[in-house]
Amino acid sequence: MRDHIETICVQGGYRPESGGPRQVPIVQSTTFKYDSSEEMGRLFDLEAEGYFYSRLQNPTCDHVARKIARLEGGSAAMLTSSGQAANFYAVFNIASCGDHVVASSSIYGGTYNLFAVTMRRMGVEFTFVSPDCTEAELDAAFRPNTKAVFGETIANPALTVLDIEKFAAAAHRHGVPLVVDNTFATPVNCRPIAWGADIVTHSTTKYMDGHAAALGGCVVDGGRFDWMAHADKFPGLTTPDESYHGVTYAEKFGREGAFITKATAQLMRDFGSMMSPQSAFILNLGLESLHVRMARHCENAQAVAEYLQQHPKITWVRYSGLAGDPYHTLAEKYLPHGSCGVISFGVKGGRTAAEAFMARLRLGTIATHVADARTCCLHPASTTHRQMNDAELEAADVSADLVRLSVGLENKEDLIADLDQALASL
């Protein structure tokens, strides 16, 4: 029997034993006791399942990771301390110094900075391509040392919709996996693995948590990419890891477990960007209502987008639920039940008018956050994307007048009234 996604949100990942706690227990312990060194040794050799130090694994985190893996239709998952850590682990697990990655240019500014600046200093080169590029243009971006392709289901804040099948086909033609950040859509509205993606990441801080209560991230492995078929490209997975007792991850754990096991045993061991058990518990509370909240976010955002589209002081609106949106057709394919609660638009008068408009909002607060129960807004060109020059902003589809509005769970008529009074004051 295959559970529907609503049931997985509520009950996936954890099944209490008779007399056990009904809610996922918080195992607030750094360490775990064993009766002999031999028992613990089997854990260090990856010969047995269990826990010995919460930097690598913790029961609370594993329950929640299993839920997210089921939601995405993946084989395994790991939680991280943030979405940034999740994207770093997902890429660095297969690409290192001297390697190359193809990425959509229309991605979150923080991720762009991670790739274009920090990971470039680590020796990983990135080529950024338009999400609207042709197949020929996409193929031309690959090099012999390309190790992955990266994109966002719904880009933050440009709200471009990734043609997942096109990017997956190109990645697979060149023998590499497609990594998709599915933060804005969530698995409720899109499951990228079903469309050909191999690895999915999330900033769980956003809709999955839903209440701005706990930072977090997640990496999900689809369990389908054949690492051994491309052994020369991925020696970290297909040759012995001398830093972990000579284990060859792809041989020992197969397609379903190699990627996440390596990321845990190697990267989490060395970088330590783990999620705390307390944060995992809070995240799970958010996941239990994710399917209900996403429907309301989309309903409210659609109403707000339609209002903004007809307002004379708004120059443009980007929301894939609008019939005239350039990504509406792709959204109908990949996001038939709705996209997300985030809208991007331009205020007549440019940057100055945009900032004045946001200052006059009463319900919508200015915050470096997005995708939770409360409506908030941001001016990306002067905040999240301020590290980009004009050419990079244009490539990322982030204009100087762009306002990112994250529509919350309030009454939609109240939200529209707030927008109306703020625009009227300009």
PDB file of C-alpha atoms in Angstrom, residues 94 100 139 142-149 167-178 198-199 224-235 237-238:
ATOM      1  CA  ILE A  94      30.672  14.674  -5.630  1.00  0.00           C
ATOM      2  CA  HIS A 100      33.199  21.724 -12.594  1.00  0.00           C
ATOM      3  CA  ASP A 139      25.017  20.864 -23.620  1.00  0.00           C
ATOM      4  CA  PHE A 142      29.444  20.850 -19.956  1.00  0.00           C
ATOM      5  CA  ARG A 143      33.143  20.014 -19.672  1.00  0.00           C
ATOM      6  CA  PRO A 144      34.983  16.700 -19.300  1.00  0.00           C
ATOM      7  CA  ASN A 145      35.353  17.444 -15.567  1.00  0.00           C
ATOM      8  CA  THR A 146      31.678  18.374 -14.979  1.00  0.00           C
ATOM      9  CA  LYS A 147      30.322  16.472 -11.972  1.00  0.00           C
ATOM     10  CA  ALA A 148      26.781  17.779 -11.453  1.00  0.00           C
ATOM     11  CA  VAL A 149      23.979  20.076 -12.612  1.00  0.00           C
ATOM     12  CA  PHE A 167      17.989  19.669 -17.194  1.00  0.00           C
ATOM     13  CA  ALA A 168      17.815  16.028 -16.067  1.00  0.00           C
ATOM     14  CA  ALA A 169      18.142  14.762 -19.632  1.00  0.00           C
ATOM     15  CA  ALA A 170      21.206  16.937 -20.228  1.00  0.00           C
ATOM     16  CA  ALA A 171      22.803  15.857 -16.962  1.00  0.00           C
ATOM     17  CA  HIS A 172      22.262  12.193 -17.753  1.00  0.00           C
ATOM     18  CA  ARG A 173      23.565  12.564 -21.323  1.00  0.00           C
ATOM     19  CA  HIS A 174      26.816  13.697 -19.755  1.00  0.00           C
ATOM     20  CA  GLY A 175      26.832  11.047 -17.028  1.00  0.00           C
ATOM     21  CA  VAL A 176      26.225  13.307 -14.016  1.00  0.00           C
ATOM     22  CA  PRO A 177      23.361  13.759 -11.524  1.00  0.00           C
ATOM     23  CA  LEU A 178      20.869  16.621 -11.389  1.00  0.00           C
ATOM     24  CA  ASP A 198      18.727  12.557  -8.696  1.00  0.00           C
ATOM     25  CA  ILE A 199      19.308  14.594  -5.527  1.00  0.00           C
ATOM     26  CA  ARG A 224      18.619   5.928  -8.821  1.00  0.00           C
ATOM     27  CA  PHE A 225      21.904   7.319 -10.120  1.00  0.00           C
ATOM     28  CA  ASP A 226      24.350   4.549 -11.048  1.00  0.00           C
ATOM     29  CA  TRP A 227      27.642   5.759  -9.603  1.00  0.00           C
ATOM     30  CA  MET A 228      29.545   2.640 -10.666  1.00  0.00           C
ATOM     31  CA  ALA A 229      28.486   3.128 -14.294  1.00  0.00           C
ATOM     32  CA  HIS A 230      30.407   6.430 -14.150  1.00  0.00           C
ATOM     33  CA  ALA A 231      33.119   5.275 -11.785  1.00  0.00           C
ATOM     34  CA  ASP A 232      35.872   7.422 -13.291  1.00  0.00           C
ATOM     35  CA  LYS A 233      33.846  10.596 -12.648  1.00  0.00           C
ATOM     36  CA  PHE A 234      33.083   9.851  -9.008  1.00  0.00           C
ATOM     37  CA  PRO A 235      36.131   8.292  -7.324  1.00  0.00           C
ATOM     38  CA  LEU A 237      32.045   7.042  -4.204  1.00  0.00           C
ATOM     39  CA  THR A 238      33.579   4.289  -6.311  1.00  0.00           C
TER      40      THR A 238
END
